[in-house]
Coordinates of C-alpha atoms and ligand atoms in Angstrom, one line a residue:
X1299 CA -22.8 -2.5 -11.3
X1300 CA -19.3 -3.0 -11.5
X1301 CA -17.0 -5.2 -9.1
X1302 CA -16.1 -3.0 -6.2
X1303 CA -12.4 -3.0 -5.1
X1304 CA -11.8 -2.0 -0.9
X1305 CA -8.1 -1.2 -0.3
X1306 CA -6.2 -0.4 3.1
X1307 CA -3.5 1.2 4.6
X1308 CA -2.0 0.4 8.1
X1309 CA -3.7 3.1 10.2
X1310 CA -0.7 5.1 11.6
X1311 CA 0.3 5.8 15.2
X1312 CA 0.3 9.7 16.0
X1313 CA 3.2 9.4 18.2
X1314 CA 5.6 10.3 15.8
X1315 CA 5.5 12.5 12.1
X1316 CA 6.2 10.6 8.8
X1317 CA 8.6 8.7 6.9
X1318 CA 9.6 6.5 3.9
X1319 CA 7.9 3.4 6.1
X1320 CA 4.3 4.6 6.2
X1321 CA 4.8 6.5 2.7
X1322 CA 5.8 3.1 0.7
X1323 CA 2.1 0.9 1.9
X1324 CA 0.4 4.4 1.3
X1325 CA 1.9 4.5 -2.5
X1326 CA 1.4 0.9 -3.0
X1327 CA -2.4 1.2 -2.0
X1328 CA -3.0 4.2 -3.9
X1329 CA -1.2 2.7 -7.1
X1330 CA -3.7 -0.2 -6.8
X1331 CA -6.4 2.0 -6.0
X1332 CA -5.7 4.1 -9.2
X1333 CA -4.9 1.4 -11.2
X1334 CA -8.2 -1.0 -10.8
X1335 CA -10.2 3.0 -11.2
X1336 CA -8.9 3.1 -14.4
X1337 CA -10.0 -0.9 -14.8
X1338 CA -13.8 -0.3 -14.2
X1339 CA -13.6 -1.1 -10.6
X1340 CA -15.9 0.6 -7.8
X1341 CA -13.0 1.7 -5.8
X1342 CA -12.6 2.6 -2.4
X1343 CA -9.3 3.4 -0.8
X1344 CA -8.9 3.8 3.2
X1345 CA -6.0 5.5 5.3
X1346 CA -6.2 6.9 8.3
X1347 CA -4.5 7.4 12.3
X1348 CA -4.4 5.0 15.0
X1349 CA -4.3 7.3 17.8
X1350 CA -5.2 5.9 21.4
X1351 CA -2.9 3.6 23.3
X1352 CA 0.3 3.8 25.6
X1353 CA 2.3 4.9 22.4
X1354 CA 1.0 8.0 21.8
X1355 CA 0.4 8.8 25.9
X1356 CA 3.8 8.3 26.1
X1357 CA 5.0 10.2 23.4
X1358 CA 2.5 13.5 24.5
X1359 CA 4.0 13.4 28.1
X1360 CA 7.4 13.6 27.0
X1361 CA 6.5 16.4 24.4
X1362 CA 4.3 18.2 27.1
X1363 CA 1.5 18.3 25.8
X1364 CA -2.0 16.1 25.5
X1365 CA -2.9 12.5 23.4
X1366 CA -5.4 14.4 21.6
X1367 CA -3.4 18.0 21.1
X1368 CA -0.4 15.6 19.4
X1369 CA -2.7 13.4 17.9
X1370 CA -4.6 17.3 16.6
X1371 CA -1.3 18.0 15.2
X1372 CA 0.9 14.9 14.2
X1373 CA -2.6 14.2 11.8
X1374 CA -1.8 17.4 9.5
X1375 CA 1.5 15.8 8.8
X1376 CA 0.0 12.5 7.4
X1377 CA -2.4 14.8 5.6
X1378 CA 0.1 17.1 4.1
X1379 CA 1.9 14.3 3.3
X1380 CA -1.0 12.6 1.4
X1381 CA -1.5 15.2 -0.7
X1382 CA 2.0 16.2 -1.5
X1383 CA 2.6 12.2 -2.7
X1384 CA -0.7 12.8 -4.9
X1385 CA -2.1 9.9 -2.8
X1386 CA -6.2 9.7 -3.8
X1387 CA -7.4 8.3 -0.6
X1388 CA -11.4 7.9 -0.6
X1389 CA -11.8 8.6 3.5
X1390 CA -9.2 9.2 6.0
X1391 CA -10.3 7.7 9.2
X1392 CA -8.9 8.7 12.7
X1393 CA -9.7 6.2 15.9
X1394 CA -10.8 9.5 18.0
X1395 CA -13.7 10.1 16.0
X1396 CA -17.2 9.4 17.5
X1397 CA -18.3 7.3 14.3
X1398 CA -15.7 4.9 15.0
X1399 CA -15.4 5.2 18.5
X1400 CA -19.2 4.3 18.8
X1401 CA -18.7 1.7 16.2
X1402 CA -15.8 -0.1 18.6
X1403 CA -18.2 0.3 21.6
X1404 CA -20.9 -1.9 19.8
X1405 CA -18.4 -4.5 18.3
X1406 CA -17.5 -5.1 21.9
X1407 CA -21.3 -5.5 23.2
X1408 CA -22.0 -7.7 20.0
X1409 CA -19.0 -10.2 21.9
X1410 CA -20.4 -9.9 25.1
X1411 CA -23.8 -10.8 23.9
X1412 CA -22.0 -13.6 22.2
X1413 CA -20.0 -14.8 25.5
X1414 CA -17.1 -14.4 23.2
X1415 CA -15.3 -12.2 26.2
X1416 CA -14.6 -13.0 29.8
X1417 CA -12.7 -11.0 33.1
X1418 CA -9.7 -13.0 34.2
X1419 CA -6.2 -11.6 35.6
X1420 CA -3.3 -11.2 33.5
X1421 CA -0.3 -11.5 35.0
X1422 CA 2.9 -11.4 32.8
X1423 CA 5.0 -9.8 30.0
X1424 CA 4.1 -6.5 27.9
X1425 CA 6.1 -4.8 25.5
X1426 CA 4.6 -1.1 25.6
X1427 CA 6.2 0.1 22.1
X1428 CA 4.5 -2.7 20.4
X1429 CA 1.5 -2.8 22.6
X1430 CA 1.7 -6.4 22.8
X1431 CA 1.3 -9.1 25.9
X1432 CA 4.7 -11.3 25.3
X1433 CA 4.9 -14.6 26.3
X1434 CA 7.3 -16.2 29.0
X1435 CA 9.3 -17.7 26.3
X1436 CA 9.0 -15.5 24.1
X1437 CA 10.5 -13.0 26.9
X1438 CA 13.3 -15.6 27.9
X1439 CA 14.4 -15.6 24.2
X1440 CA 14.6 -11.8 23.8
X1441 CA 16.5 -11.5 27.0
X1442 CA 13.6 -9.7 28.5
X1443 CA 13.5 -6.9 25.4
X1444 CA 10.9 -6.2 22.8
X1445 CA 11.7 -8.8 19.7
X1446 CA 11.0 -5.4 17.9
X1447 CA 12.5 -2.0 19.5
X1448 CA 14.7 -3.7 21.9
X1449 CA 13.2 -1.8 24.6
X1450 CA 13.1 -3.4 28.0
X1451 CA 9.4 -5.2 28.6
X1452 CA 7.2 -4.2 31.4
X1453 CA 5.8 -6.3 34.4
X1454 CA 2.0 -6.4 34.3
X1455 CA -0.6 -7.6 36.5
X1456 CA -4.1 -6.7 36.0
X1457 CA -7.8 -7.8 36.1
X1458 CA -8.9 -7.8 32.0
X1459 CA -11.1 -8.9 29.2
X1460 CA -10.5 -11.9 27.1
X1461 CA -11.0 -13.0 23.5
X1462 CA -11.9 -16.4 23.4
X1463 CA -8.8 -16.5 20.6
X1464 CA -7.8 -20.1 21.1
X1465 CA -11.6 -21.2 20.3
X1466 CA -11.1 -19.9 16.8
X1467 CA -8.0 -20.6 15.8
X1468 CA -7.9 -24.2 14.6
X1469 CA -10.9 -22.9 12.1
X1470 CA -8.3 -19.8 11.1
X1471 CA -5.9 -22.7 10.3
X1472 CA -8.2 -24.7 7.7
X1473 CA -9.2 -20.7 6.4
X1474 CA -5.6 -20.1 5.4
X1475 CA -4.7 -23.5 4.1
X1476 CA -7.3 -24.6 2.8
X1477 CA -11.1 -22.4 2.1
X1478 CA -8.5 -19.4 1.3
X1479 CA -5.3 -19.8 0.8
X1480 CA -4.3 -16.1 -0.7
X1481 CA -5.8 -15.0 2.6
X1482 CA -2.2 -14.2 3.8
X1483 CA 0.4 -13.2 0.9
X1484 CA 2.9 -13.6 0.0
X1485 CA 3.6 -17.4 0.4
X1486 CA 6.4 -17.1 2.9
X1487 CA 4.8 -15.0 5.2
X1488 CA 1.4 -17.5 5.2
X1489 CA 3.8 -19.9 5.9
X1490 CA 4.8 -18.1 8.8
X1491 CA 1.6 -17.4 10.3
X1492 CA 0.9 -21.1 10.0
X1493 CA 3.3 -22.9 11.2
X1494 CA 4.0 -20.2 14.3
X1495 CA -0.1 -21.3 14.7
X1496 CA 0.2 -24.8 15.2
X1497 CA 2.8 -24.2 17.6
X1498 CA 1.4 -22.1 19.2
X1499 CA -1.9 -24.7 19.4
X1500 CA 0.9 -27.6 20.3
X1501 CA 2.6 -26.4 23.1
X1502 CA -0.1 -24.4 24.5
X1503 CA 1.2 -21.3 24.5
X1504 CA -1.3 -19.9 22.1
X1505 CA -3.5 -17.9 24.9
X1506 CA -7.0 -16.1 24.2
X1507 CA -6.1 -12.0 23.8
X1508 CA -6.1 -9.7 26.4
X1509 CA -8.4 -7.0 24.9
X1510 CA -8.6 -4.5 27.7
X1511 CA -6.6 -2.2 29.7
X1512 CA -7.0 -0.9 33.1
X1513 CA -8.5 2.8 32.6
X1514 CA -6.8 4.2 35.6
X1515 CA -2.9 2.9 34.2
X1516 CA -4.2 4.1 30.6
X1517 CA -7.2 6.5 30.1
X1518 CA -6.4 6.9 26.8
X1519 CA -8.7 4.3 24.6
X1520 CA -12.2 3.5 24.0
X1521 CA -14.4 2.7 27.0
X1522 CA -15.5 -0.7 27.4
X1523 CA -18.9 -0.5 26.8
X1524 CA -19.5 -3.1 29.8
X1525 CA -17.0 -1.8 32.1
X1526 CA -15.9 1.5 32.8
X1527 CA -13.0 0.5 34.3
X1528 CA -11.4 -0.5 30.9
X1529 CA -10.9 0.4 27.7
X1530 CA -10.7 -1.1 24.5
X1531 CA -6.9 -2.6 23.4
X1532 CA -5.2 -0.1 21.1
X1533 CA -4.7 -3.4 18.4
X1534 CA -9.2 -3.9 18.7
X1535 CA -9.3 -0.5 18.4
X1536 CA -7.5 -0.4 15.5
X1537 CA -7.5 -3.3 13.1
X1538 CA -12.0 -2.2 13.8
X1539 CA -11.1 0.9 11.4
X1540 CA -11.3 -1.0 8.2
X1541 CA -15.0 -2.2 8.8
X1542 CA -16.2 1.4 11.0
X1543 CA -14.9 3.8 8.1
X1544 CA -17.5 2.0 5.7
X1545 CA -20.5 3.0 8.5
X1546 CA -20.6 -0.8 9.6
X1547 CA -21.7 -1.8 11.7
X1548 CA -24.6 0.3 11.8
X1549 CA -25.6 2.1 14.7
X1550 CA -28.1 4.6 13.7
X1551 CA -26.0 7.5 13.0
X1552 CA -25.6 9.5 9.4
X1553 CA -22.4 7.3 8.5
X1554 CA -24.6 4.2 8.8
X1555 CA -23.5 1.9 6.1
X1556 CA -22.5 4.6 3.8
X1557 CA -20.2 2.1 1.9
X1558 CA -21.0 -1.2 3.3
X1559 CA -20.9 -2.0 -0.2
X1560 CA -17.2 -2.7 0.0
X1561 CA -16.8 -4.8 2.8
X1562 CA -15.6 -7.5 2.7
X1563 CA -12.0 -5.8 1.8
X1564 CA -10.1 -7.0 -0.9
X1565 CA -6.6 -6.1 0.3
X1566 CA -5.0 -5.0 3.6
X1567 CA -1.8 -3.9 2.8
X1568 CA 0.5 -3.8 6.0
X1569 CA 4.3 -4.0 6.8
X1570 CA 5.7 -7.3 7.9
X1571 CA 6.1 -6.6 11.5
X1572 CA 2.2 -6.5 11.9
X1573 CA 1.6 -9.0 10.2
X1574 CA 0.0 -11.7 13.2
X1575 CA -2.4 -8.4 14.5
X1576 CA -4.0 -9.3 11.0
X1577 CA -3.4 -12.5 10.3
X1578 CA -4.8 -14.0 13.4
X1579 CA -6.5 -11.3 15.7
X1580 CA -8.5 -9.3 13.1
X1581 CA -9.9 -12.8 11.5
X1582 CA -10.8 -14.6 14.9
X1583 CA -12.3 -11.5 15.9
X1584 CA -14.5 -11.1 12.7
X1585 CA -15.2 -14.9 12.8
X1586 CA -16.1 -14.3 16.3
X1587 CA -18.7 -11.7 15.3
X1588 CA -20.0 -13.6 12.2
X1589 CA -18.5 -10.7 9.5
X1590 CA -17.3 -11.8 6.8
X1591 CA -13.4 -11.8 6.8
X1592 CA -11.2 -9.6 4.2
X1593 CA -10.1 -11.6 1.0
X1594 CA -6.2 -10.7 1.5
X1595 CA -3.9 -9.5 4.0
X1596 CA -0.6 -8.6 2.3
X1597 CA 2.7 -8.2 4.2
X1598 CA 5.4 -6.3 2.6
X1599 CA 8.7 -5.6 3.4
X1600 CA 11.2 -3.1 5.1
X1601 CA 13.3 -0.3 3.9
X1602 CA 16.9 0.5 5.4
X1603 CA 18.8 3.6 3.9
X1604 CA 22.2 3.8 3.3
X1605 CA 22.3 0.0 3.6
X1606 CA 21.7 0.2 7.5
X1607 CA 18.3 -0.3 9.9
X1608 CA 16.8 3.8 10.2
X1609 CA 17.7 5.9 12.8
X1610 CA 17.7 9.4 13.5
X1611 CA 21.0 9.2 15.0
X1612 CA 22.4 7.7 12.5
X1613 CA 21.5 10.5 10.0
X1614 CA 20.1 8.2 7.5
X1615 CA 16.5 8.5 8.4
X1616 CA 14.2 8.8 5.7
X1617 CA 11.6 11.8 7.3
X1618 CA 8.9 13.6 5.6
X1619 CA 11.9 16.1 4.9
X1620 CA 13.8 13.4 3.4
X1621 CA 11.0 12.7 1.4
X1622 CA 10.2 16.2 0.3
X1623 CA 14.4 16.6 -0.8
X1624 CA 13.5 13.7 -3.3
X1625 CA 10.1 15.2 -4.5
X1626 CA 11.9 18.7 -5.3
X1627 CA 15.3 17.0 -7.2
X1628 CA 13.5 14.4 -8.9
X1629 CA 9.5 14.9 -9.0
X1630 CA 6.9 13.1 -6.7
X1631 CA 6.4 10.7 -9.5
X1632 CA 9.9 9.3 -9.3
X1633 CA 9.9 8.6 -5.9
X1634 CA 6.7 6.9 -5.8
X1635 CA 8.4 4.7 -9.2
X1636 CA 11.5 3.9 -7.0
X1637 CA 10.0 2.6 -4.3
X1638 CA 7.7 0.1 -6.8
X1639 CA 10.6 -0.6 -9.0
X1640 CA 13.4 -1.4 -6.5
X1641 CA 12.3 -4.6 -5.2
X1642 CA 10.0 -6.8 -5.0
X1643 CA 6.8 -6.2 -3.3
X1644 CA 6.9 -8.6 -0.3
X1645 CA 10.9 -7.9 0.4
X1646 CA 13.1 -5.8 2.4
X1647 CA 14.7 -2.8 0.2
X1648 CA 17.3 -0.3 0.5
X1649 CA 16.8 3.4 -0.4
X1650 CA 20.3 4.9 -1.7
X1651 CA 20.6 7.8 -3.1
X1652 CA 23.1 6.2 -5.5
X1653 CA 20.2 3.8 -6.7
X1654 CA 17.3 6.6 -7.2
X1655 CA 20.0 8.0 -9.6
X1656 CA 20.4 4.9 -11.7
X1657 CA 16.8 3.2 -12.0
X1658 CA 16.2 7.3 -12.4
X1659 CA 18.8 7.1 -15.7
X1660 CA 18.2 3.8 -17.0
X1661 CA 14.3 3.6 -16.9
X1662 CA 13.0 7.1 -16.8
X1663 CA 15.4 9.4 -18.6
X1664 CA 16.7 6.9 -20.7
X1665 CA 13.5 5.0 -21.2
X1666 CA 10.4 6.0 -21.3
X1667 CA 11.6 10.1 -21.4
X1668 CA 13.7 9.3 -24.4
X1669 CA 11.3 7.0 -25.9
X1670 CA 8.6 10.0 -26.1
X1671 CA 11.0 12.9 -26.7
X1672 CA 12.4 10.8 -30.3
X1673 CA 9.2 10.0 -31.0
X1674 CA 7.8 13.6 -30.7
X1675 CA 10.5 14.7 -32.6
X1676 CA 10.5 12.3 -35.5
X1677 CA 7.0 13.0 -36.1
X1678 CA 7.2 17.0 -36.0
X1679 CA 10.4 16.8 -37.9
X1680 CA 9.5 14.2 -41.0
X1681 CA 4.9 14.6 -40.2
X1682 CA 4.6 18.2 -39.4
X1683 CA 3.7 17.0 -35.8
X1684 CA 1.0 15.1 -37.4
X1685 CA 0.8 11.4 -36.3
X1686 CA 0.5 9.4 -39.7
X1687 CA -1.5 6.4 -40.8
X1688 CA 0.3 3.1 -40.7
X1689 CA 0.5 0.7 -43.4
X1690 CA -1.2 -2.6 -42.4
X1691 CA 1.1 -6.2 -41.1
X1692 CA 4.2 -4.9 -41.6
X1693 CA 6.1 -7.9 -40.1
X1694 CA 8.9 -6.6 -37.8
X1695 CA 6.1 -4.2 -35.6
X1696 CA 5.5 -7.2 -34.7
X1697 CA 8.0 -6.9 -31.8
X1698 CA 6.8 -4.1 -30.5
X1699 CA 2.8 -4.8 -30.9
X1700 CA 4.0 -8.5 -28.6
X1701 CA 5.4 -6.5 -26.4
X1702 CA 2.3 -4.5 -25.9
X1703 CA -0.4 -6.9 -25.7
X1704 CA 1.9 -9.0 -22.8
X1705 CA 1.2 -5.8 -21.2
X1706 CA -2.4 -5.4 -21.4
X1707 CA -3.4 -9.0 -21.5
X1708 CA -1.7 -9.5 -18.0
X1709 CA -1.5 -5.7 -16.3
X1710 CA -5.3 -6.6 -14.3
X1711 CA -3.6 -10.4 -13.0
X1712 CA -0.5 -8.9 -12.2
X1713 CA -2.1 -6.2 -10.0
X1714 CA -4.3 -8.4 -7.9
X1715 CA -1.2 -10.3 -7.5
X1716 CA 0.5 -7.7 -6.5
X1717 CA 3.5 -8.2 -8.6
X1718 CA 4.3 -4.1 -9.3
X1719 CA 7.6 -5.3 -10.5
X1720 CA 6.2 -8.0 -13.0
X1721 CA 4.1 -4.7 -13.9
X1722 CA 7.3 -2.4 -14.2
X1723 CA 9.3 -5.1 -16.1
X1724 CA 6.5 -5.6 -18.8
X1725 CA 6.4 -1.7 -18.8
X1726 CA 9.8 -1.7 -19.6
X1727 CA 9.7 -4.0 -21.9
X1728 CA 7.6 -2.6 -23.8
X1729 CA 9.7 0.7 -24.1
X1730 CA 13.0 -1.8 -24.8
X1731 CA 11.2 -3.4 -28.0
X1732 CA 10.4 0.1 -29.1
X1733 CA 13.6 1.5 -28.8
X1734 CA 15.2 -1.6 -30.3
X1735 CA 12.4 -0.9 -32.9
X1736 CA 13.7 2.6 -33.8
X1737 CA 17.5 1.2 -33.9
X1738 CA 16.5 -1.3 -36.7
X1739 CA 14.1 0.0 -38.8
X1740 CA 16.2 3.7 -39.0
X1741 CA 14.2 5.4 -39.5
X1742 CA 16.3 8.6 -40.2
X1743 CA 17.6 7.1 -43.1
X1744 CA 14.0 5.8 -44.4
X1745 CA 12.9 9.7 -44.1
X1746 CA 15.9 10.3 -47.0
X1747 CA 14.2 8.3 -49.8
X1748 CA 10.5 9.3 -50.6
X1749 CA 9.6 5.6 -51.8
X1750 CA 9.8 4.9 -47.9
X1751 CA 7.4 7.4 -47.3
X1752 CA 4.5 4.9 -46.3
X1753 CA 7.0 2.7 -44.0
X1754 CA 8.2 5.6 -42.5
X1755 CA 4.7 6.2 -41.4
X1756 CA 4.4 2.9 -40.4
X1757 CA 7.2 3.1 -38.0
X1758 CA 6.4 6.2 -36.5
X1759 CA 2.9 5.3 -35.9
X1760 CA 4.3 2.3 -34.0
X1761 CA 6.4 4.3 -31.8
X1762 CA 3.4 6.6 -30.9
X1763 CA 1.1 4.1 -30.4
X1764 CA 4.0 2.0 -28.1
X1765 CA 4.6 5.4 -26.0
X1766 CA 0.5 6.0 -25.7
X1767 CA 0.3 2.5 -24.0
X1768 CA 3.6 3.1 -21.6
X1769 CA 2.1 5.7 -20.1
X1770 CA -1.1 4.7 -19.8
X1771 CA -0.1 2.0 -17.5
X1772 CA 2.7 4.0 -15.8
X1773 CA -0.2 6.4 -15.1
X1774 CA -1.2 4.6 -11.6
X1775 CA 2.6 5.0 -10.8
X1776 CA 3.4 8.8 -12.1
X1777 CA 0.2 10.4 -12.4
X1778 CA 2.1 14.3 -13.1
X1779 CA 4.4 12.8 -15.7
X1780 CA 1.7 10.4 -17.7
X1781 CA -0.5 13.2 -18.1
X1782 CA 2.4 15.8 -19.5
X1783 CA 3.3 12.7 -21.3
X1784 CA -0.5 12.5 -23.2
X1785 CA -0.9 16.0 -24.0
X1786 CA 2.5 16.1 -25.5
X1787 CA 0.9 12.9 -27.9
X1788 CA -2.5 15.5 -28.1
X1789 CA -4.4 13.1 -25.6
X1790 CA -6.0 14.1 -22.8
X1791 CA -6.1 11.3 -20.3
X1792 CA -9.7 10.0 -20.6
X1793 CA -12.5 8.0 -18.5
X1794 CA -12.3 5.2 -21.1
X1795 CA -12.0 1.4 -19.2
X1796 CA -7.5 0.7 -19.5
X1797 CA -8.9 -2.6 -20.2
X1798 CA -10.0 -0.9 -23.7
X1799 CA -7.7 2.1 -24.1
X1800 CA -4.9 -0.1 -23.5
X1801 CA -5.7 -2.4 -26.7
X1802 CA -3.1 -2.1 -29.2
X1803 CA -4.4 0.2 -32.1
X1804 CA -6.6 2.7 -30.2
X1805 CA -4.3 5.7 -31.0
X1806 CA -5.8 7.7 -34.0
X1807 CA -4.0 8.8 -36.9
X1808 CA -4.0 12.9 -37.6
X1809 CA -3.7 13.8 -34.0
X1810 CA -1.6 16.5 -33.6
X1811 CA 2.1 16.0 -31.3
X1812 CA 4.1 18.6 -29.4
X1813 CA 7.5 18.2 -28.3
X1814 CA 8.6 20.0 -25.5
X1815 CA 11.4 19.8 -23.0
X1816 CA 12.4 16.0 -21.5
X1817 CA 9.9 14.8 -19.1
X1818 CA 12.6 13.3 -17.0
X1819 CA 15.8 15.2 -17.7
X1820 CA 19.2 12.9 -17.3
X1821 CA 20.6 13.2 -13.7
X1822 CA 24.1 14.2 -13.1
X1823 CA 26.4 13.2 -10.9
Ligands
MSP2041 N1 -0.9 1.7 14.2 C1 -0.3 0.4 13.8 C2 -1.1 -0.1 12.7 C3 -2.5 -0.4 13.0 S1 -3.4 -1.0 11.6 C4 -4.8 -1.5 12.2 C5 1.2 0.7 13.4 N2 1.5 1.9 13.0 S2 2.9 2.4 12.6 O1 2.8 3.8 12.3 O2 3.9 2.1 13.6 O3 3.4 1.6 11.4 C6 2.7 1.6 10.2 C7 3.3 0.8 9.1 O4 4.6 1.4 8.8 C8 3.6 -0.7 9.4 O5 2.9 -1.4 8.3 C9 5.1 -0.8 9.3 O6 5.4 -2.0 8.7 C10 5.5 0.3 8.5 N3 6.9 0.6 8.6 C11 7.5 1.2 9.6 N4 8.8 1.3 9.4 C12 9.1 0.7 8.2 C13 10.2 0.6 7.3 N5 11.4 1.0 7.7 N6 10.0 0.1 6.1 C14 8.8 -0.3 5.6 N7 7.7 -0.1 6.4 C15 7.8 0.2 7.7 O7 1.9 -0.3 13.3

């Protein structure tokens, strides 16, 4: 049996279609998600549509139309856009479905049984875009506005459920410093969470969670199983997707652990602005019901455009059109490689147009593209496309063979860190020692003298072994281009473990190469 690998997307709110925000976690995951396939790992890979809540009532009424009817169709444009980003999700969950809906229902019972919820009145706070109770201070500090829209909040009063929160938090605390301490990543963001805990423990402020609404104000949720009057907070709701999508727990329908196997998850990849729902709420809640919490919960960062915050107004909004303008001029593949390459998972980024266009140039026409296309050549011109024998230990390969082996020895560490750019750079590296390779050894000039015949091989060889392994590992990245990339070397991409196929020296002499035009054509101006 091999290790089993469960990866997660944010499940995203109906109320609005697509952009660059929702599209960046969804690439990340599924370049994780095809990267530890290729590894030998059991993957599983979970998106999906969070689709009850005052959000999306909201956003129907104004449209006029229904929750579900927008929910029916905002869903095809996640879809569509799934497949058009070759994203390889294993399920796509959606909170209306009976499976999950049923699933909620008994996660709720299981708290009552376990007095871990109780009816008190709320009275306070609530900012509706972030479905979120707000504190007094915290109110007093945003002038009365949502810390994140800037929307005025909203006066409520009401009779709800409870979370007995503040019971579990001090044990949350020695989870995330001490039993696991990759449970929140990266380090400034578990930083975060901890300190904004033990304030929150210190001055009291900290309150259990409010994990109902009134049905009659919002009929749009889940029932509370105990209380028809309710129904289940959008956030419960939600963050319950990543355990009901694997048929857990099981409640004697035909999803019924159908792959309990992964729980519990290895990665929940969110943006930064949810980070506490999953830092605090989803791990008190599982501790609450004695599941077993998910190994990492990984925060990344935003994007602007243009160098300014998104907005429609502002005409810099990266949309699902946006998106689809980028696939056409550049390929799919490059888009997904910007948005790993430009920064550092875990920061903020900027998407400019200017800056697709250079890390475009520099890395993929001039890189890797150029990389294969002289290689290709030099081998059909001086080989008859066939890819020669190298000698053995010529010294400076040496370089190059380094290069590679940082690659492989490191690609599986670096990916369960989540370091895509430590990934990228060694990537990169790899096809600057080659190209360095080819400017030193000349091997133009070595193909005038027939004494060099067997360095010339040597050389060559090299190069096509170097290119083999660049785009084995860009393959998670740019599935389209890795694959035109192969068949041009006369590989098909195969079900052989990377860990193996990655090893310096698995390309075979004999094979037979064909150039074609530049995978990624220089972009002009
Ligand atoms: N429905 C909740 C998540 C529930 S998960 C149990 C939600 N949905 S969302 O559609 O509003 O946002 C989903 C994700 O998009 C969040 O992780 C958020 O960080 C991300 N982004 C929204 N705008 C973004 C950028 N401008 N840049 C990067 N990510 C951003 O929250």
């Amino acid at each position: 049996m091999s290790d089993t690998y469960y990866v997660t997307t944010p499940i995203y709110y109906v109320n609005d279609v697509p952009h660059i925000g929702h599209s960046y976690t969804t690439i990340a995951a599924d370049v994780l998600a095809r990267f530890f396939r290729a590894a030998g790992r059991d993957v599983h890979f979970l998106t999906g549509t969070d689709e009850h809540g005052i959000k999306i009532v909201k956003a129907a009424t104004e449209k006029g139309t229904t929750p579900q009817a927008l929910a029916d169709d905002v869903v095809t444009h996640f879809r569509r856009l799934w497949v058009d980003l070759n994203i390889s999700n294993d399920d796509f969950i959606r909170t209306t479905e009976p499976r999950h809906e049923n699933r909620v229902q008994t996660l709720i019972r299981e708290l009552v049984a376990r007095d871990e919820i109780y009816l008190a009145t709320y009275e306070g706070w609530y900012d509706e875009t972030q479905e979120e109770y707000v504190t007094e201070s915290t109110a007093r500090a945003n002038d009365y506005k949502s810390e994140i829209s800037g929307k005025p909040l909203v006066r409520y009063s009401e009779e709800n459920w409870f979370f007995r929160l503040k019971k579990w938090v001090p044990k949350l605390i020695e989870h995330i410093e001490k039993v696991n301490p990759k449970f929140v990543q990266p380090d400034a963001r578990r930083n975060e969470v901890l300190s904004k805990l033990r304030m929150g423990m210190e001055s009291g402020e900290l309150a259990d969670l409010c994990i109902s609404r009134n049905k009659e104000k919002l009929p749009w949720g889940v029932e509370m199983p105990n209380d028809p009057n309710h129904v289940v907070y959008v956030w419960i709701d939600a963050l319950s997707n990543y355990y009901s999508a694997l048929g857990l727990p099981a409640i004697g329908d035909e999803f019924d652990n159908r792959d309990a196997k992964y729980w519990p998850a290895d990665v929940h990849l969110i943006g930064k602005d949810i980070l506490w729902f999953h830092a605090v709420y989803w791990p008190c809640f599982l501790m609450a019901l004695d599941i077993p919490m998910p190994k990492c919960v990984f925060a990344h960062g935003w994007w602007t455009s243009e160098g300014q915050k998104m907005s429609k107004s502002l005409g810099n909004f990266v949309s699902r059109e946006k998106i689809a303008e980028y696939c056409e001029e550049y390929s799919r593949d490059v888009y997904r490689y910007y948005l790993l390459r430009a920064v550092t998972f875990g920061s903020d980024g900027d998407f400019a147009h200017d800056m697709v266009q250079q890390v475009y140039n520099s890395d993929l026409a001039n890189g890797v593209g150029n990389l294969l296309s002289r290689t290709l050549k030099m081998i059909s011109k001086y080989f008859d496309g066939e890819i020669p024998a190298p000698e053995e230990d010529v010294e400076d390969v040496r370089w190059v063979k380094t290069a590679a082996e940082a690659l492989h020895d490191n690609a599986v560490g670096w990916m369960d860190a989540f370091a895509f750019s430590k990934y990228l750079e060694a990537i990169n590296a790899l096809i600057g020692a080659t190209n360095k390779f080819i400017d030193d050894t000349e091997p133009f000039k070595l193909a005038k003298d027939e004494a060099q015949r067997s360095r010339l091989a040597t050389v060559l060889y090299t190069c096509a072994e170097a290119v083999r392994i660049v785009l084995l590992y860009l393959a998670p990245v740019m599935p389209d281009k890795t694959t035109a990339g192969l068949e041009r070397l006369g590989l098909t991409t195969t079900d052989e473990n990377l860990t193996d196929a990655g090893r310096w020296g698995g390309l075979q002499p004999g094979g037979k190469v064909t150039p074609g035009d530049p995978l990624f054509p220089r972009a002009q101006n």
